[in-house]
Amino acid sequence: MKIDISAVSYEEAKDLIKKLRYTIQHHNYLYYTRNEPEILDREYDQMFQDLIALEKKFPSLITPDSPSQRVGAPPLKEFKTVQHKIPMLSLGNAFNNEDLINFDKRIQKELKTETFQYVTELKMDGLAVSIRYENGVLIQGATRGNGVNGEDVSLNVKTIKNIPLKLFGNTIPLVIEVRGEIIMYKKDFEELNKEREKNGGSPFANPRNAAAGSLRQLDSRITAQRKLQMISYGIGEIEGISFETHFEILKFLKKLGFKTSPEATPCNGINEIIERCDYYKNHRNDYPFEADGIVLKVNEIALQKKLGATSHEPRWAIAYKFPPEEAETTVKNIIVQVGRTGILTPVAIFDSVGLEGSIVSRATLHNEDQIKRLGIRINDKIIVRKAGSVIPEVVKVLKEKRSQNTQPFKMPDKCPVCGDLAIRFEGESATRCINVSCPAQVKERIIHFASRNAMDIDALGDKIIDQLVDKKIISDYSDLYYLKKEDLLKLERMGETLEEKILRNIQQSKNKSLSNLIYALGIFQVGKYTANLFAKTFKSIDALKVATEDEILAIEGIGPITAQSIKKFFSSKQNIEILKKLKTAGIKMEEETKTQNLPLRREKIVFTGTLKNFSRGEAQNIVKNLGGEVPDTITKTTTIVVAGEKPGSKYKKAKTLEIKIISEDEFKKLIIGG
Ligand code: IVH
C-alpha cells in the first residue's frame, strides 16, 4: 500500500503511524528473530518509507520506540557510564569432563540433593549487553564493562534490528533488563571484512572483535550499517513479575520478542550434560555464528539464590569451553619477518584454512628452537589451531605424511631487511638484527634514543618520529642532529614554537653524559646500569669500541653475552658509520671529567720546541688532567704558548697574534699552582 502523505491529516497520521509501527515491528521480528519472513522485502521497505514520510510531516509524533529510530544518531563525544544495579557476572570455565563432574559434585554437596535440573545452552562468542525496558519501551542499552560499570550504548543498540524497541505480548513487566550477547553472523563478518579491505581498512580478527568494534562506536550511524544481532540468555533487574525457573525466563524472553540461547534444554544429571557437550563440540560449525562452548545453569531460581555467587561468577552456572578447533594444511613457505625491536621471527605460510570463523594462512613459528622442536619443513603437512581463539599456531607436523619434496629451513644469519648481521646470542632464543639503522627497527631505535634516560630529547614525541621516518627525512638517530628548521616545518601539526623547542632539545642533548649516550645507542643487553659501568670504566666511546672481550668481562657484573654484544655492535659497518655521524655532529663521546674546579680549565695551551723535563705527550697530559685543552695549532682562542728549545713557526704566529708566551720554567710553576 502506498500512502498519499500530502492528503493525510494529523489525526489520521497518528492512527496510521501506530499501525505501521506495529506491523513493521511484527515483520522485523519474523525476519530478524524468527528467520520466517512473511512478506517481501519490497513490501517491508514501502511500509518503512511511509512511516518515515509521515513522521517527517508530523515530527511531534516521533517517539523513541519508533522503528525509524534505528538509523543511528549524530556522534557522541564519549559514552556515559552506566552502573549495573545487578552486576553482570562472568562465568567459570570447565575444559573437560572432569571439570564438569567436579562442578556437579560441588553443587550437589552445597544443595544436599541430587534431584535438581540443569539447563544447557549454547555459549555465543560476542559481547555481553544489558538492555533496560521500562513499561515495555527500550530506554537504555549498556555494555558489561567491568561487570559493575558499563558504557551507555543506548543509541547503538537501538540500531540492532532484532532488539525490540517496544516489547511484544500482553504481560509487560514494569522494569526488565534483558541480558544477552551481541554477535555478528560469520557470513556478515566475512562480508564486512571484504568491504573494509576493499576500502583499504584493516580487517577484524574474528566475529567477536567485529561485533565489539561495531557496537562500541561513538557514531551510532556506523553501528546501524553493521549487521549485528542480539541473543538473550537471561535477565538483570526485573519488577512486576517473577519466575520459578531459568527455562521459564527464556520462554518469557521469547514472548517479549527476543531471540534466545539456541539449544536451551533442561536436563537431568551430569552424564546427559557430558553427552551434550560432546555432541555440540563436534557440531559447533553448524551454527551461523561463533559458538565457543556450552553453558550449564541450575534451572530452579530458588536453588540459584541458595548457591549465590562470588564477586565474579555465579556458583550455579559454568561454561564448558570447546577445545580449540584444529585443521590440517600444507606449509607453502617459511618466511622471516623483522620486528620493531630487531627480532627475526620465522612465519609459516600455509594453504588457507577456516578456523573458528575466520580464514587463516600464516602462523608465527616464534624462533629457531620452536622450528627445531616442531621439526617443520617447507611442504610439510601440519595441524594448525588458534591459540586463545585469536592467534593461529602450528600444533604439530604430520611427519607420517611427509613427502619427498620437503625442504628444511635454516634461520638466516643476515637480516632479510637490511642485510646486516643477524645474531643469536648465547642463552637467547631470539635471533636479532644488530644494525641500529635497519629500516625495520628504525622508529623504535629513535624513540629509545630520544627517551628520558637516554638523550632526553623531550619535545620529540613518537608521532613526530613516525612522520620524520615516514617522510624519509631521517633514517637513523644520528640524522636528528642534522635536522633543519625547514625539515620540521614540513610535518603535520608543527608550529614554530614546537620546532624551536625540538631543535633546542636536540642541541642540548649533545652534552648528555657518556653513560646516557651508551644507553641511547640501543646495544643489546646494555641497559642504564650497564651503560653507566661502561662509561666509568672506558671513559669514551672510542675506548669502548676497541676494548677486548676480556677487558669487558673484567668489569664486575658484566657477563659474556653483554661482552659479545658489545663486540658485535662495533663490528657492524653501519653502526660505525652512525657513530661517525654522531661525532661529526658534536655529540660528546667522552666521560665528563670534573673540570669545574681544575686550575687550567680556561686554558688552551699549545707547545712548541723541545722541553727539557717532559716529553711533549707528558706535558700535554698534565694540562689535560688539570682541565686545560691542548690543541695542535695556534688560533685566536689559544691562551698560552709554551716555548721550549728551538721553537718552530708556532712561536712566530703566537707573537703575531699577541698570545702569551711562557718558558718551560714558567710552565712548571703554572702546573704546580705557582
Ligand atoms: S550466562 C550470570 N549464557 O559468556 C551468568 N552467558 O564467559 C551470566 N555468554 O559474560 C552469563 N553465551 O557474555 C550466559 N548462553 C549464555 C551465554 C553467555 C555467551 C557470554 C556472556 C558472559 C560470558 C562468560
XYZ file of C-alpha atoms and ligand atoms in Angstrom:
698
model
C 0.000 0.000 0.000
C 1.410 3.394 -0.918
C 0.009 6.238 1.170
C -0.612 9.694 -0.278
C 1.098 11.573 2.524
C 0.083 15.033 1.361
C -3.581 14.171 1.943
C -3.112 12.770 5.483
C -4.352 14.866 8.417
C -2.694 14.924 11.864
C -5.353 12.674 13.402
C -5.166 10.206 10.515
C -1.349 10.245 10.708
C -1.476 9.352 14.406
C -3.538 6.300 13.637
C -1.531 5.297 10.565
C 1.781 5.676 12.336
C 0.601 3.442 15.171
C -0.493 0.718 12.734
C 2.665 0.993 10.638
C 4.914 0.746 13.665
C 3.129 -2.309 14.930
C 3.236 -4.037 11.539
C 6.870 -3.129 10.917
C 7.883 -4.425 14.351
C 5.982 -7.612 13.768
C 7.702 -8.253 10.419
C 11.006 -7.201 11.877
C 10.575 -9.887 14.493
C 9.579 -12.504 11.926
C 12.552 -11.615 9.753
C 15.361 -10.973 12.234
C 14.378 -13.043 15.254
C 12.435 -15.984 13.840
C 14.019 -16.122 10.372
C 10.500 -16.676 8.983
C 9.588 -13.634 6.862
C 6.007 -13.467 5.674
C 6.207 -10.522 3.308
C 8.562 -9.460 0.535
C 11.454 -7.124 1.297
C 9.910 -4.652 -1.150
C 6.657 -4.525 0.849
C 8.555 -4.054 4.094
C 10.637 -1.237 2.603
C 7.493 0.535 1.375
C 5.965 0.482 4.875
C 9.212 1.808 6.307
C 9.305 4.651 3.779
C 5.679 5.544 4.556
C 6.444 5.675 8.248
C 9.456 7.929 7.698
C 7.457 10.236 5.418
C 4.624 10.550 7.935
C 6.997 11.246 10.806
C 8.727 13.847 8.673
C 5.423 15.597 8.064
C 4.424 15.402 11.744
C 7.689 15.387 13.735
C 5.814 15.751 17.018
C 4.634 12.174 16.507
C 8.168 10.725 16.558
C 8.762 8.538 19.619
C 11.947 6.813 20.739
C 10.419 3.380 20.151
C 9.622 4.053 16.503
C 11.427 1.690 14.086
C 12.537 4.838 12.231
C 14.876 5.493 15.143
C 17.087 2.552 14.188
C 19.199 4.506 11.740
C 21.589 5.920 14.331
C 22.215 9.399 15.641
C 24.995 12.020 15.357
C 28.220 11.003 17.097
C 28.741 11.280 20.836
C 31.923 12.677 22.408
C 32.158 9.764 24.807
C 29.988 7.067 26.299
C 28.377 7.764 29.641
C 28.902 5.214 32.385
C 26.027 3.006 33.448
C 26.033 1.301 36.796
C 24.532 -2.174 36.748
C 22.376 -2.480 39.872
C 22.594 -6.233 39.481
C 26.199 -6.927 38.436
C 26.803 -8.578 35.087
C 28.766 -11.617 36.144
C 31.144 -13.687 34.135
C 31.292 -17.486 34.153
C 33.759 -20.001 35.499
C 35.198 -22.379 32.913
C 35.234 -26.148 32.512
C 37.615 -27.569 29.926
C 36.901 -31.292 30.205
C 34.550 -33.896 31.633
C 36.379 -33.965 34.923
C 35.779 -30.239 35.415
C 32.086 -30.763 34.675
C 31.825 -33.666 37.132
C 33.552 -31.636 39.851
C 31.209 -28.730 39.260
C 28.204 -31.031 39.611
C 29.614 -32.628 42.769
C 30.142 -29.228 44.343
C 26.572 -28.220 43.635
C 25.158 -31.482 44.943
C 27.133 -31.037 48.119
C 26.014 -27.451 48.540
C 22.338 -28.208 47.854
C 22.476 -31.526 49.707
C 20.460 -33.162 46.937
C 20.878 -34.886 43.609
C 17.439 -34.089 42.303
C 17.675 -30.813 40.502
C 17.723 -29.810 36.874
C 20.217 -28.004 34.736
C 19.583 -26.071 31.561
C 22.262 -26.309 28.921
C 22.514 -23.719 26.185
C 24.948 -22.684 23.526
C 27.562 -20.141 24.519
C 27.761 -17.390 21.908
C 31.071 -15.660 21.315
C 30.322 -11.956 21.256
C 29.945 -9.139 23.721
C 27.571 -9.017 26.665
C 24.939 -6.281 26.942
C 22.096 -5.396 29.219
C 19.014 -3.744 27.700
C 16.623 -1.990 30.033
C 12.921 -1.608 29.315
C 10.529 0.454 31.391
C 6.833 -0.068 30.720
C 7.809 -2.077 27.674
C 9.897 0.631 25.999
C 13.646 0.329 25.443
C 15.248 3.061 27.492
C 18.864 2.032 27.859
C 21.474 -0.342 26.498
C 24.780 -0.898 28.269
C 27.893 -2.989 27.767
C 29.102 -5.273 30.531
C 32.264 -3.223 31.152
C 33.838 -4.456 34.376
C 30.578 -6.076 35.438
C 29.558 -3.193 37.712
C 30.049 -0.218 35.393
C 29.469 -0.434 31.675
C 29.153 2.003 28.806
C 25.875 3.544 27.764
C 25.423 2.290 24.209
C 21.677 3.022 24.008
C 21.856 4.735 20.636
C 23.846 1.845 19.232
C 21.653 -0.982 20.496
C 18.604 0.770 19.076
C 20.035 0.254 15.614
C 20.197 -3.536 16.064
C 17.240 -4.896 14.171
C 16.397 -7.904 16.330
C 16.292 -5.951 19.583
C 12.680 -4.854 20.150
C 12.319 -1.122 20.737
C 8.975 -1.966 22.295
C 8.222 -5.294 23.922
C 5.640 -7.672 22.450
C 2.893 -9.585 24.252
C 0.322 -8.989 26.951
C 2.499 -9.398 30.024
C 4.862 -6.476 30.099
C 6.916 -6.079 33.302
C 7.265 -2.611 34.823
C 11.030 -2.923 34.514
C 13.092 -5.614 32.831
C 16.773 -5.749 31.970
C 17.338 -8.278 29.230
C 20.841 -9.665 29.116
C 22.476 -11.320 26.188
C 25.232 -11.428 23.679
C 25.730 -9.097 20.715
C 27.098 -11.191 17.891
C 27.853 -10.970 14.203
C 27.000 -13.868 11.922
C 30.001 -15.427 10.220
C 28.752 -14.530 6.753
C 28.180 -10.883 7.776
C 31.638 -10.794 9.344
C 33.238 -12.039 6.131
C 31.309 -9.516 4.051
C 32.280 -6.692 6.373
C 35.957 -7.666 6.251
C 35.931 -7.877 2.466
C 34.467 -4.397 2.274
C 36.955 -2.997 4.786
C 39.888 -4.482 2.894
C 38.498 -3.150 -0.380
C 38.454 0.324 1.178
C 41.991 -0.028 2.481
C 40.918 -0.669 6.091
C 42.262 -3.393 8.350
C 40.092 -6.489 8.758
C 38.698 -7.556 12.140
C 40.417 -10.630 13.593
C 37.198 -12.532 14.301
C 33.423 -12.048 14.524
C 33.671 -11.208 18.235
C 36.019 -8.307 17.596
C 33.851 -7.181 14.711
C 30.768 -7.204 16.941
C 32.516 -5.324 19.738
C 34.078 -2.812 17.347
C 30.737 -2.214 15.697
C 28.745 -1.783 18.883
C 31.219 0.484 20.657
C 31.041 3.215 18.032
C 30.521 6.788 19.172
C 28.768 7.316 15.849
C 25.746 5.019 16.062
C 25.129 5.538 12.340
C 28.116 3.261 11.782
C 26.620 0.619 14.095
C 23.387 0.878 12.095
C 25.264 -0.202 8.975
C 26.805 -3.275 10.628
C 24.771 -6.434 10.750
C 24.606 -7.159 14.456
C 22.219 -9.359 16.354
C 21.399 -9.985 19.971
C 20.787 -13.376 21.506
C 19.475 -13.152 25.024
C 20.288 -15.608 27.791
C 18.963 -14.071 30.968
C 17.725 -11.076 32.904
C 19.059 -8.486 35.323
C 16.740 -6.225 37.258
C 13.066 -7.116 36.999
C 9.924 -5.638 38.542
C 6.337 -6.761 38.354
C 6.863 -10.421 37.517
C 8.758 -13.382 38.928
C 9.850 -16.772 37.660
C 10.452 -20.196 39.083
C 12.993 -21.458 36.587
C 15.603 -20.176 34.174
C 13.863 -22.042 31.377
C 10.674 -20.060 32.095
C 12.682 -16.860 31.792
C 13.947 -17.889 28.355
C 10.393 -18.716 27.242
C 9.198 -15.350 28.523
C 12.009 -13.506 26.702
C 10.927 -15.230 23.509
C 7.374 -13.970 24.027
C 8.679 -10.433 24.502
C 10.262 -10.659 21.040
C 13.852 -11.749 21.708
C 15.958 -14.393 20.115
C 17.162 -16.618 22.971
C 20.086 -19.006 23.513
C 19.856 -21.766 20.943
C 19.659 -25.353 22.136
C 18.387 -24.364 25.568
C 17.175 -27.614 27.071
C 16.529 -28.673 30.644
C 18.298 -31.873 31.526
C 18.928 -34.169 34.450
C 22.271 -35.355 35.588
C 25.814 -34.656 34.592
C 26.089 -37.649 32.250
C 23.466 -36.200 29.960
C 25.351 -32.906 30.026
C 28.643 -34.559 29.136
C 26.955 -36.217 26.176
C 25.584 -32.876 25.035
C 28.914 -31.121 25.366
C 30.483 -33.865 23.317
C 27.822 -33.569 20.657
C 27.996 -29.778 20.322
C 31.767 -29.809 20.330
C 31.537 -31.672 17.024
C 28.665 -29.544 15.700
C 29.875 -26.089 16.644
C 30.188 -25.177 12.990
C 26.547 -25.945 12.262
C 25.597 -22.502 13.556
C 25.693 -19.274 11.556
C 27.570 -17.588 14.410
C 30.598 -18.475 16.503
C 29.813 -20.688 19.477
C 32.659 -21.249 21.901
C 31.082 -23.597 24.391
C 28.064 -24.789 26.323
C 26.757 -23.000 29.406
C 25.085 -25.075 32.067
C 22.872 -23.396 34.598
C 20.924 -24.713 37.571
C 17.347 -24.328 36.390
C 15.453 -23.507 39.572
C 15.749 -19.846 40.581
C 15.318 -20.634 44.298
C 18.300 -23.005 44.076
C 20.333 -20.418 42.148
C 19.705 -17.985 45.005
C 20.730 -20.564 47.554
C 24.008 -21.182 45.727
C 24.732 -17.466 45.270
C 27.760 -16.002 43.541
C 31.342 -14.945 44.107
C 32.249 -11.383 43.149
C 32.972 -12.618 39.617
C 30.772 -15.550 38.784
C 27.621 -17.355 39.836
C 28.059 -20.656 41.701
C 25.062 -22.062 39.825
C 26.473 -21.866 36.295
C 29.632 -22.770 34.426
C 30.858 -22.546 30.819
C 32.202 -25.682 29.179
C 34.688 -24.293 26.634
C 35.086 -26.132 23.362
C 38.679 -27.180 22.748
C 40.354 -25.029 20.087
C 39.428 -26.063 16.579
C 42.207 -27.689 14.588
C 42.753 -28.075 10.867
C 45.199 -29.840 8.586
C 47.056 -27.896 5.926
C 50.339 -27.724 3.964
C 53.270 -25.388 4.569
C 53.919 -23.414 1.391
C 56.842 -21.422 2.702
C 58.635 -20.217 5.810
C 59.424 -16.522 5.709
C 61.289 -14.323 8.186
C 59.875 -11.057 9.487
C 61.882 -8.415 11.336
C 60.035 -6.756 14.201
C 60.392 -3.218 15.518
C 62.939 -4.365 18.065
C 65.078 -6.193 15.523
C 63.968 -9.723 16.396
C 63.722 -12.050 13.420
C 60.552 -14.124 13.524
C 60.028 -17.104 11.247
C 56.456 -17.392 9.983
C 54.857 -20.434 8.347
C 52.760 -19.633 5.295
C 50.265 -22.395 4.596
C 47.259 -23.173 2.400
C 44.318 -21.187 3.831
C 42.016 -22.993 6.227
C 38.884 -21.927 8.119
C 39.360 -21.849 11.875
C 36.770 -20.661 14.364
C 35.056 -18.336 11.965
C 37.967 -16.894 10.038
C 40.322 -17.846 7.269
C 43.958 -18.250 8.306
C 47.018 -18.761 6.147
C 50.020 -17.944 8.372
C 51.253 -18.692 11.866
C 54.267 -17.481 13.785
C 56.931 -20.101 14.457
C 58.437 -17.814 17.128
C 62.127 -18.726 16.850
C 64.754 -21.210 15.778
C 64.130 -23.507 18.753
C 60.443 -23.797 18.005
C 61.259 -24.737 14.417
C 63.574 -27.430 15.729
C 61.016 -28.634 18.261
C 58.330 -28.956 15.610
C 60.799 -30.284 13.038
C 58.887 -28.277 10.447
C 59.936 -28.170 6.765
C 58.550 -26.404 3.728
C 55.816 -28.581 2.096
C 55.147 -30.460 5.339
C 51.588 -31.316 6.327
C 50.752 -29.634 9.623
C 47.956 -29.221 12.150
C 47.064 -25.633 12.996
C 44.765 -24.096 15.589
C 44.026 -20.740 17.127
C 45.693 -20.109 20.467
C 43.284 -18.330 22.793
C 40.883 -18.289 19.846
C 42.830 -15.487 18.192
C 46.397 -16.205 17.139
C 46.967 -19.107 14.758
C 49.636 -21.584 15.836
C 51.194 -24.746 14.466
C 50.347 -27.620 16.796
C 52.379 -30.345 15.123
C 53.897 -31.647 11.950
C 52.370 -34.790 10.452
C 55.705 -36.469 9.899
C 53.994 -39.707 8.830
C 52.591 -37.780 5.855
C 55.929 -36.221 4.869
C 56.629 -36.430 1.130
C 59.888 -36.424 -0.844
C 59.709 -32.779 -1.766
C 60.018 -31.197 1.699
C 62.818 -28.727 2.295
C 64.417 -27.896 5.643
C 64.509 -24.296 6.836
C 67.556 -22.552 8.192
C 67.406 -19.367 10.217
C 69.293 -16.705 8.207
C 72.484 -15.162 9.581
C 71.737 -11.892 7.736
C 68.809 -9.619 8.394
C 66.336 -10.035 5.499
C 65.526 -6.316 5.658
C 68.938 -4.610 5.807
C 71.405 -7.420 5.126
C 73.474 -6.722 8.265
C 74.401 -9.368 10.816
C 71.604 -11.348 12.431
C 72.887 -12.861 15.644
C 71.574 -15.320 18.142
C 73.318 -14.527 21.415
C 74.197 -17.318 23.789
C 71.360 -18.317 26.067
C 68.827 -16.442 23.919
C 66.103 -17.968 21.809
C 65.686 -14.918 19.581
C 67.822 -14.045 16.590
C 68.394 -10.301 16.273
C 69.471 -7.819 13.670
C 72.014 -5.573 15.379
C 72.095 -2.740 12.846
C 70.737 0.390 14.522
C 69.773 1.858 11.152
C 67.845 -1.225 9.965
C 64.651 0.176 8.395
C 62.501 -2.393 10.201
C 63.522 -1.073 13.602
C 64.454 2.485 12.943
C 61.441 4.111 14.607
C 61.800 2.072 17.778
C 65.539 2.812 17.894
C 64.967 6.556 17.556
C 62.218 6.534 20.196
C 64.647 4.821 22.563
C 67.497 7.172 21.640
C 65.371 10.232 22.420
C 63.869 8.818 25.639
C 64.380 10.407 29.038
C 67.118 8.089 30.334
C 68.923 8.237 27.008
C 69.439 11.558 25.165
C 66.291 13.081 26.649
C 65.037 14.886 23.563
C 61.832 15.607 25.342
C 59.918 17.523 22.636
C 60.398 14.763 20.088
C 57.268 12.655 20.524
C 56.566 9.286 18.892
C 54.203 10.850 16.345
C 56.894 13.275 15.181
C 59.399 10.421 14.872
C 56.824 8.463 12.867
C 56.412 11.319 10.438
C 60.136 12.049 10.155
C 60.816 8.422 9.238
C 57.763 8.001 7.002
C 58.617 11.152 5.066
C 62.192 9.839 4.772
C 63.618 12.968 6.423
C 65.626 10.814 8.818
C 66.655 7.206 8.586
C 68.566 6.701 11.841
C 69.073 8.533 15.110
C 72.228 10.328 14.051
C 70.157 12.150 11.413
C 68.401 14.001 14.239
C 71.485 16.181 14.630
C 71.319 17.264 11.006
C 67.664 18.305 11.096
C 66.860 21.776 9.891
C 64.017 24.085 10.660
C 62.552 23.531 7.156
C 62.530 19.752 7.690
C 60.466 20.059 10.830
C 58.093 22.613 9.373
C 57.134 20.052 6.713
C 55.446 17.951 9.403
C 51.785 17.968 10.292
C 50.738 19.884 13.379
C 54.137 21.569 13.628
C 54.404 25.212 14.599
C 57.426 27.428 15.116
C 57.317 27.094 18.898
C 57.456 23.323 18.815
C 60.014 23.288 16.023
C 62.296 25.617 18.009
C 61.850 23.528 21.117
C 62.759 20.327 19.293
C 65.888 21.829 17.744
C 66.894 23.314 21.121
C 66.372 19.950 22.832
C 68.449 18.227 20.170
C 71.273 20.738 20.654
C 71.145 20.340 24.433
C 71.302 16.572 24.114
C 74.792 16.813 22.601
C 76.173 17.299 26.090
C 74.458 14.359 27.726
C 76.777 12.148 29.724
C 78.685 9.288 28.110
C 76.584 6.854 30.092
C 73.385 8.319 28.582
C 74.896 8.066 25.114
C 75.937 4.432 25.549
C 72.462 3.595 26.753
C 70.900 5.569 23.893
C 72.785 3.583 21.260
C 70.474 0.669 21.995
C 73.060 -2.092 22.221
C 71.503 -5.448 23.038
C 71.845 -6.208 26.789
C 73.097 -2.711 27.622
C 70.598 -1.092 29.950
C 71.043 2.048 32.003
C 73.087 0.334 34.712
C 75.465 -1.428 32.336
C 75.882 1.742 30.272
C 76.980 3.511 33.432
C 79.559 0.812 34.212
C 80.978 1.097 30.696
C 81.151 4.893 30.859
C 83.020 4.754 34.178
C 85.413 2.059 33.013
C 86.251 3.093 29.471
C 85.569 6.848 29.675
C 84.981 7.203 25.914
C 83.134 5.572 23.035
C 86.455 5.074 21.263
C 87.874 3.159 24.206
C 84.750 1.027 24.480
C 84.934 0.345 20.767
C 88.453 -1.082 20.950
C 88.091 -2.825 24.298
C 88.729 -6.553 24.090
C 86.174 -9.103 25.217
C 88.452 -9.913 28.184
C 88.658 -6.258 29.214
C 84.882 -6.015 29.111
C 84.471 -9.259 31.029
C 86.844 -7.958 33.699
C 84.175 -5.490 34.789
C 82.285 -6.835 37.743
C 78.701 -7.633 36.817
C 79.259 -7.943 33.066
C 78.685 -11.371 31.558
C 79.795 -12.994 28.297
C 76.593 -12.216 26.370
C 76.953 -8.497 27.009
C 80.638 -8.618 26.112
C 79.801 -10.447 22.913
C 77.021 -7.991 22.165
C 79.390 -5.008 22.519
C 81.925 -6.584 20.186
C 79.226 -7.404 17.605
C 77.773 -3.910 17.847
C 81.067 -2.284 16.998
C 81.738 -4.810 14.250
C 78.807 -3.567 12.199
C 79.929 -1.155 9.463
C 76.563 0.579 9.552
C 76.863 1.165 13.289
C 80.354 2.625 12.901
C 79.035 4.993 10.218
C 76.329 6.187 12.585
C 78.854 6.757 15.382
C 80.946 8.843 12.998
C 77.913 10.925 12.110
C 77.216 11.465 15.809
C 80.792 12.521 16.434
C 80.837 14.913 13.485
C 77.619 16.450 14.757
C 79.430 17.271 18.003
C 77.961 14.750 20.405
C 80.143 14.395 23.462
C 81.707 10.973 23.309
C 83.950 11.102 26.337
C 83.315 10.806 30.026
C 82.936 14.160 31.674
C 85.990 14.956 33.793
C 85.239 17.116 36.717
C 86.700 20.229 35.137
C 84.751 22.763 37.151
C 87.430 23.332 39.796
C 90.536 22.438 37.859
C 93.126 25.269 37.633
C 93.694 25.168 33.870
C 90.012 24.792 32.941
C 90.031 28.069 30.989
C 93.353 27.497 29.192
C 94.120 26.310 25.690
C 97.834 25.593 25.728
C 99.982 24.958 22.656
C 103.554 23.603 22.895
C 106.397 24.466 20.580
C 110.077 23.460 20.656
C 111.677 20.774 22.836
C 111.098 20.631 26.577
C 113.937 19.563 28.874
C 111.970 17.931 31.668
C 108.954 16.432 29.865
C 108.135 14.724 26.655
C 105.505 16.581 24.594
C 102.930 13.905 25.398
C 103.611 14.066 29.168
C 103.245 17.840 29.182
C 100.004 17.665 27.260
C 98.566 15.004 29.603
C 99.412 17.162 32.617
C 97.491 20.069 31.090
C 94.525 17.834 30.259
C 94.446 16.432 33.778
C 94.358 19.973 35.127
C 91.309 20.744 32.958
C 93.055 22.513 30.085
C 92.907 21.845 26.383
C 95.945 21.110 24.193
C 95.182 21.885 20.566
C 97.934 21.203 17.999
C 97.683 24.524 16.255
C 97.580 28.117 17.359
C 94.390 30.070 16.770
C 92.983 33.275 18.167
C 91.469 31.284 21.021
C 94.811 29.862 22.185
C 95.543 31.319 25.616
C 99.155 30.247 26.254
C 102.084 29.056 24.151
C 104.832 27.132 25.965
C 108.104 27.647 24.155
C 110.856 25.044 24.646
C 114.198 24.929 22.928
C 114.316 25.699 19.232
C 110.699 26.786 18.937
C 109.169 26.461 15.460
C 106.850 28.598 13.380
C 104.235 28.491 16.123
C 106.384 30.851 18.112
C 106.196 33.495 15.395
C 102.488 33.028 14.993
C 101.974 33.448 18.741
C 103.884 36.710 18.582
C 101.811 37.964 15.692
C 98.575 37.060 17.427
C 99.923 38.560 20.657
C 99.362 35.369 22.603
C 101.048 34.955 25.959
C 104.332 33.010 25.572
C 105.899 31.272 28.566
C 109.106 29.293 29.115
C 109.374 25.726 30.397
C 110.170 27.029 33.925
C 107.130 29.263 33.924
C 105.083 26.243 32.698
C 106.401 24.243 35.704
C 105.266 26.975 38.075
C 101.896 27.104 36.329
C 101.272 23.414 36.865
C 102.278 23.376 40.491
C 99.966 26.299 41.039
C 102.596 28.949 41.409
S 25.084 -16.606 31.267
C 25.358 -14.935 35.394
N 24.672 -17.719 28.937
O 29.783 -15.659 28.184
C 25.504 -15.630 34.107
N 26.478 -16.231 29.147
O 32.215 -16.240 29.665
C 25.942 -14.753 33.043
N 27.708 -15.859 27.081
O 29.736 -12.711 30.078
C 26.187 -15.324 31.748
N 26.511 -17.161 25.810
O 28.781 -12.629 27.714
C 25.435 -16.880 29.655
N 24.152 -18.731 26.949
C 24.921 -17.922 27.640
C 25.988 -17.226 27.061
C 26.756 -16.395 27.852
C 27.524 -16.336 25.841
C 28.813 -14.950 27.473
C 28.419 -13.805 28.379
C 29.284 -13.940 29.598
C 30.403 -14.777 29.075
C 31.122 -15.543 30.184
